[in-house]
Amino acid sequence: VVPLTSRGGVVHLNSATAAELERLPRVGPTLAARIVAGRPYRHVDDLDRVKGIGPATIAAIRGLASP
């Protein structure tokens, strides 16, 4: 998986595959699956309802992800 920061672009939380979500910082296979299961999202901040995602992870992906 090529990290998003080296490829550019934005990951769309509501349509990205689990593999695409894994390009986000701090997101591995388990968190990617939880993000997919928790859809839909209206804001990146909505990720705080996903188990294992806290303020540090949200801050790390802000600007790299959108609903």
GROMACS .gro file of N, CA, C and O in nm:
model
  268
    1VAL      N    1   0.085  -0.117   0.000
    1VAL     CA    2   0.000   0.000   0.000
    1VAL      C    3   0.089   0.123   0.000
    1VAL      O    4   0.177   0.137   0.084
    2VAL      N    5   0.066   0.212  -0.094
    2VAL     CA    6   0.143   0.336  -0.102
    2VAL      C    7   0.074   0.441  -0.017
    2VAL      O    8  -0.045   0.467  -0.034
    3PRO      N    9   0.145   0.498   0.081
    3PRO     CA   10   0.082   0.600   0.167
    3PRO      C   11   0.027   0.715   0.085
    3PRO      O   12   0.085   0.756  -0.016
    4LEU      N   13  -0.083   0.768   0.130
    4LEU     CA   14  -0.151   0.877   0.061
    4LEU      C   15  -0.062   0.999   0.047
    4LEU      O   16  -0.063   1.066  -0.055
    5THR      N   17   0.017   1.027   0.149
    5THR     CA   18   0.098   1.147   0.148
    5THR      C   19   0.200   1.147   0.034
    5THR      O   20   0.241   1.252  -0.012
    6SER      N   21   0.238   1.030  -0.015
    6SER     CA   22   0.334   1.027  -0.125
    6SER      C   23   0.267   1.019  -0.262
    6SER      O   24   0.332   1.031  -0.363
    7ARG      N   25   0.136   0.998  -0.264
    7ARG     CA   26   0.063   0.990  -0.392
    7ARG      C   27  -0.025   1.110  -0.417
    7ARG      O   28  -0.062   1.136  -0.530
    8GLY      N   29  -0.064   1.180  -0.313
    8GLY     CA   30  -0.155   1.293  -0.330
    8GLY      C   31  -0.298   1.246  -0.341
    8GLY      O   32  -0.326   1.128  -0.343
    9GLY      N   33  -0.391   1.340  -0.349
    9GLY     CA   34  -0.531   1.305  -0.363
    9GLY      C   35  -0.603   1.300  -0.230
    9GLY      O   36  -0.544   1.317  -0.124
   10VAL      N   37  -0.732   1.276  -0.238
   10VAL     CA   38  -0.819   1.270  -0.121
   10VAL      C   39  -0.892   1.137  -0.122
   10VAL      O   40  -0.938   1.091  -0.225
   11VAL      N   41  -0.903   1.076  -0.005
   11VAL     CA   42  -0.977   0.951   0.010
   11VAL      C   43  -1.119   0.987   0.053
   11VAL      O   44  -1.138   1.060   0.150
   12HIS      N   45  -1.218   0.937  -0.018
   12HIS     CA   46  -1.358   0.963   0.015
   12HIS      C   47  -1.409   0.851   0.106
   12HIS      O   48  -1.418   0.735   0.065
   13LEU      N   49  -1.439   0.889   0.230
   13LEU     CA   50  -1.474   0.792   0.333
   13LEU      C   51  -1.595   0.707   0.297
   13LEU      O   52  -1.603   0.591   0.338
   14ASN      N   53  -1.689   0.763   0.224
   14ASN     CA   54  -1.813   0.690   0.195
   14ASN      C   55  -1.805   0.601   0.071
   14ASN      O   56  -1.895   0.520   0.050
   15SER      N   57  -1.701   0.615  -0.009
   15SER     CA   58  -1.694   0.534  -0.131
   15SER      C   59  -1.562   0.459  -0.148
   15SER      O   60  -1.553   0.372  -0.233
   16ALA      N   61  -1.462   0.489  -0.068
   16ALA     CA   62  -1.332   0.424  -0.082
   16ALA      C   63  -1.340   0.278  -0.041
   16ALA      O   64  -1.416   0.241   0.048
   17THR      N   65  -1.258   0.197  -0.106
   17THR     CA   66  -1.245   0.057  -0.064
   17THR      C   67  -1.161   0.052   0.063
   17THR      O   68  -1.093   0.150   0.098
   18ALA      N   69  -1.162  -0.062   0.129
   18ALA     CA   70  -1.079  -0.078   0.248
   18ALA      C   71  -0.932  -0.056   0.214
   18ALA      O   72  -0.859   0.008   0.290
   19ALA      N   73  -0.888  -0.105   0.100
   19ALA     CA   74  -0.748  -0.087   0.059
   19ALA      C   75  -0.715   0.061   0.040
   19ALA      O   76  -0.606   0.106   0.076
   20GLU      N   77  -0.807   0.137  -0.015
   20GLU     CA   78  -0.785   0.281  -0.031
   20GLU      C   79  -0.780   0.352   0.104
   20GLU      O   80  -0.699   0.442   0.124
   21LEU      N   81  -0.864   0.310   0.197
   21LEU     CA   82  -0.865   0.369   0.330
   21LEU      C   83  -0.733   0.342   0.403
   21LEU      O   84  -0.687   0.424   0.482
   22GLU      N   85  -0.672   0.229   0.375
   22GLU     CA   86  -0.545   0.194   0.439
   22GLU      C   87  -0.431   0.287   0.398
   22GLU      O   88  -0.327   0.290   0.462
   23ARG      N   89  -0.450   0.364   0.293
   23ARG     CA   90  -0.350   0.462   0.252
   23ARG      C   91  -0.345   0.581   0.348
   23ARG      O   92  -0.249   0.658   0.346
   24LEU      N   93  -0.447   0.596   0.431
   24LEU     CA   94  -0.450   0.706   0.527
   24LEU      C   95  -0.355   0.675   0.644
   24LEU      O   96  -0.340   0.559   0.682
   25PRO      N   97  -0.293   0.779   0.702
   25PRO     CA   98  -0.206   0.758   0.817
   25PRO      C   99  -0.282   0.694   0.932
   25PRO      O  100  -0.397   0.728   0.958
   26ARG      N  101  -0.217   0.599   0.999
   26ARG     CA  102  -0.270   0.532   1.118
   26ARG      C  103  -0.386   0.437   1.090
   26ARG      O  104  -0.451   0.389   1.182
   27VAL      N  105  -0.420   0.413   0.964
   27VAL     CA  106  -0.531   0.325   0.930
   27VAL      C  107  -0.477   0.196   0.869
   27VAL      O  108  -0.414   0.199   0.764
   28GLY      N  109  -0.501   0.086   0.939
   28GLY     CA  110  -0.462  -0.045   0.890
   28GLY      C  111  -0.587  -0.123   0.850
   28GLY      O  112  -0.697  -0.067   0.845
   29PRO      N  113  -0.571  -0.251   0.824
   29PRO     CA  114  -0.685  -0.332   0.778
   29PRO      C  115  -0.804  -0.334   0.874
   29PRO      O  116  -0.919  -0.326   0.831
   30THR      N  117  -0.777  -0.342   1.004
   30THR     CA  118  -0.887  -0.348   1.101
   30THR      C  119  -0.965  -0.217   1.105
   30THR      O  120  -1.089  -0.217   1.099
   31LEU      N  121  -0.894  -0.104   1.113
   31LEU     CA  122  -0.964   0.025   1.115
   31LEU      C  123  -1.034   0.052   0.982
   31LEU      O  124  -1.145   0.107   0.981
   32ALA      N  125  -0.972   0.012   0.873
   32ALA     CA  126  -1.037   0.032   0.742
   32ALA      C  127  -1.170  -0.042   0.738
   32ALA      O  128  -1.271   0.013   0.691
   33ALA      N  129  -1.172  -0.164   0.787
   33ALA     CA  130  -1.297  -0.242   0.789
   33ALA      C  131  -1.401  -0.176   0.879
   33ALA      O  132  -1.520  -0.173   0.845
   34ARG      N  133  -1.357  -0.121   0.991
   34ARG     CA  134  -1.451  -0.052   1.081
   34ARG      C  135  -1.506   0.075   1.018
   34ARG      O  136  -1.623   0.110   1.038
   35ILE      N  137  -1.422   0.146   0.944
   35ILE     CA  138  -1.468   0.267   0.875
   35ILE      C  139  -1.574   0.231   0.772
   35ILE      O  140  -1.679   0.295   0.764
   36VAL      N  141  -1.549   0.126   0.695
   36VAL     CA  142  -1.647   0.082   0.594
   36VAL      C  143  -1.778   0.043   0.663
   36VAL      O  144  -1.886   0.082   0.618
   37ALA      N  145  -1.769  -0.030   0.773
   37ALA     CA  146  -1.890  -0.076   0.844
   37ALA      C  147  -1.968   0.039   0.905
   37ALA      O  148  -2.090   0.029   0.923
   38GLY      N  149  -1.902   0.151   0.936
   38GLY     CA  150  -1.968   0.263   1.001
   38GLY      C  151  -2.027   0.367   0.908
   38GLY      O  152  -2.078   0.469   0.952
   39ARG      N  153  -2.020   0.343   0.779
   39ARG     CA  154  -2.074   0.439   0.682
   39ARG      C  155  -2.223   0.458   0.700
   39ARG      O  156  -2.291   0.367   0.742
   40PRO      N  157  -2.276   0.573   0.665
   40PRO     CA  158  -2.217   0.689   0.598
   40PRO      C  159  -2.162   0.789   0.698
   40PRO      O  160  -2.196   0.789   0.817
   41TYR      N  161  -2.078   0.880   0.648
   41TYR     CA  162  -2.019   0.988   0.725
   41TYR      C  163  -2.056   1.120   0.659
   41TYR      O  164  -2.053   1.131   0.536
   42ARG      N  165  -2.087   1.220   0.740
   42ARG     CA  166  -2.115   1.354   0.687
   42ARG      C  167  -1.993   1.444   0.699
   42ARG      O  168  -1.979   1.539   0.625
   43HIS      N  169  -1.906   1.413   0.797
   43HIS     CA  170  -1.786   1.493   0.823
   43HIS      C  171  -1.674   1.397   0.863
   43HIS      O  172  -1.701   1.289   0.916
   44VAL      N  173  -1.551   1.438   0.844
   44VAL     CA  174  -1.437   1.358   0.889
   44VAL      C  175  -1.446   1.336   1.040
   44VAL      O  176  -1.414   1.230   1.091
   45ASP      N  177  -1.495   1.436   1.113
   45ASP     CA  178  -1.509   1.424   1.258
   45ASP      C  179  -1.602   1.311   1.300
   45ASP      O  180  -1.596   1.264   1.414
   46ASP      N  181  -1.689   1.266   1.211
   46ASP     CA  182  -1.779   1.155   1.242
   46ASP      C  183  -1.702   1.025   1.268
   46ASP      O  184  -1.758   0.930   1.323
   47LEU      N  185  -1.576   1.020   1.228
   47LEU     CA  186  -1.495   0.901   1.253
   47LEU      C  187  -1.474   0.876   1.402
   47LEU      O  188  -1.434   0.765   1.440
   48ASP      N  189  -1.501   0.975   1.487
   48ASP     CA  190  -1.483   0.954   1.631
   48ASP      C  191  -1.577   0.847   1.686
   48ASP      O  192  -1.553   0.793   1.793
   49ARG      N  193  -1.678   0.808   1.611
   49ARG     CA  194  -1.768   0.702   1.656
   49ARG      C  195  -1.716   0.563   1.620
   49ARG      O  196  -1.773   0.462   1.660
   50VAL      N  197  -1.607   0.556   1.544
   50VAL     CA  198  -1.547   0.429   1.505
   50VAL      C  199  -1.450   0.384   1.615
   50VAL      O  200  -1.360   0.460   1.653
   51LYS      N  201  -1.470   0.264   1.666
   51LYS     CA  202  -1.383   0.210   1.770
   51LYS      C  203  -1.239   0.208   1.722
   51LYS      O  204  -1.210   0.159   1.613
   52GLY      N  205  -1.150   0.264   1.804
   52GLY     CA  206  -1.008   0.266   1.770
   52GLY      C  207  -0.962   0.394   1.704
   52GLY      O  208  -0.843   0.411   1.679
   53ILE      N  209  -1.055   0.484   1.674
   53ILE     CA  210  -1.017   0.612   1.615
   53ILE      C  211  -1.046   0.723   1.716
   53ILE      O  212  -1.157   0.738   1.763
   54GLY      N  213  -0.941   0.796   1.747
   54GLY     CA  214  -0.952   0.906   1.841
   54GLY      C  215  -0.907   1.036   1.777
   54GLY      O  216  -0.883   1.042   1.656
   55PRO      N  217  -0.894   1.138   1.860
   55PRO     CA  218  -0.857   1.270   1.809
   55PRO      C  219  -0.725   1.272   1.731
   55PRO      O  220  -0.712   1.344   1.632
   56ALA      N  221  -0.626   1.195   1.773
   56ALA     CA  222  -0.496   1.196   1.704
   56ALA      C  223  -0.508   1.140   1.563
   56ALA      O  224  -0.448   1.193   1.468
   57THR      N  225  -0.586   1.034   1.547
   57THR     CA  226  -0.604   0.975   1.413
   57THR      C  227  -0.684   1.069   1.324
   57THR      O  228  -0.649   1.089   1.208
   58ILE      N  229  -0.788   1.129   1.379
   58ILE     CA  230  -0.867   1.224   1.301
   58ILE      C  231  -0.780   1.341   1.257
   58ILE      O  232  -0.785   1.384   1.142
   59ALA      N  233  -0.696   1.391   1.346
   59ALA     CA  234  -0.607   1.501   1.312
   59ALA      C  235  -0.508   1.460   1.203
   59ALA      O  236  -0.476   1.539   1.114
   60ALA      N  237  -0.462   1.335   1.208
   60ALA     CA  238  -0.364   1.287   1.109
   60ALA      C  239  -0.423   1.276   0.970
   60ALA      O  240  -0.353   1.293   0.871
   61ILE      N  241  -0.554   1.247   0.961
   61ILE     CA  242  -0.613   1.228   0.828
   61ILE      C  243  -0.691   1.349   0.778
   61ILE      O  244  -0.729   1.353   0.662
   62ARG      N  245  -0.709   1.448   0.867
   62ARG     CA  246  -0.781   1.569   0.824
   62ARG      C  247  -0.708   1.630   0.705
   62ARG      O  248  -0.586   1.642   0.703
   63GLY      N  249  -0.778   1.665   0.602
   63GLY     CA  250  -0.717   1.719   0.483
   63GLY      C  251  -0.682   1.613   0.379
   63GLY      O  252  -0.661   1.642   0.263
   64LEU      N  253  -0.674   1.487   0.423
   64LEU     CA  254  -0.645   1.375   0.333
   64LEU      C  255  -0.771   1.296   0.301
   64LEU      O  256  -0.770   1.211   0.212
   65ALA      N  257  -0.878   1.321   0.378
   65ALA     CA  258  -1.002   1.246   0.361
   65ALA      C  259  -1.120   1.342   0.360
   65ALA      O  260  -1.113   1.449   0.419
   66SER      N  261  -1.225   1.301   0.294
   66SER     CA  262  -1.350   1.378   0.293
   66SER      C  263  -1.464   1.278   0.290
   66SER      O  264  -1.445   1.162   0.255
   67PRO      N  265  -1.583   1.323   0.329
   67PRO     CA  266  -1.697   1.231   0.325
   67PRO      C  267  -1.727   1.192   0.183
   67PRO      O  268  -1.744   1.092   0.140
   0.00000   0.00000   0.00000
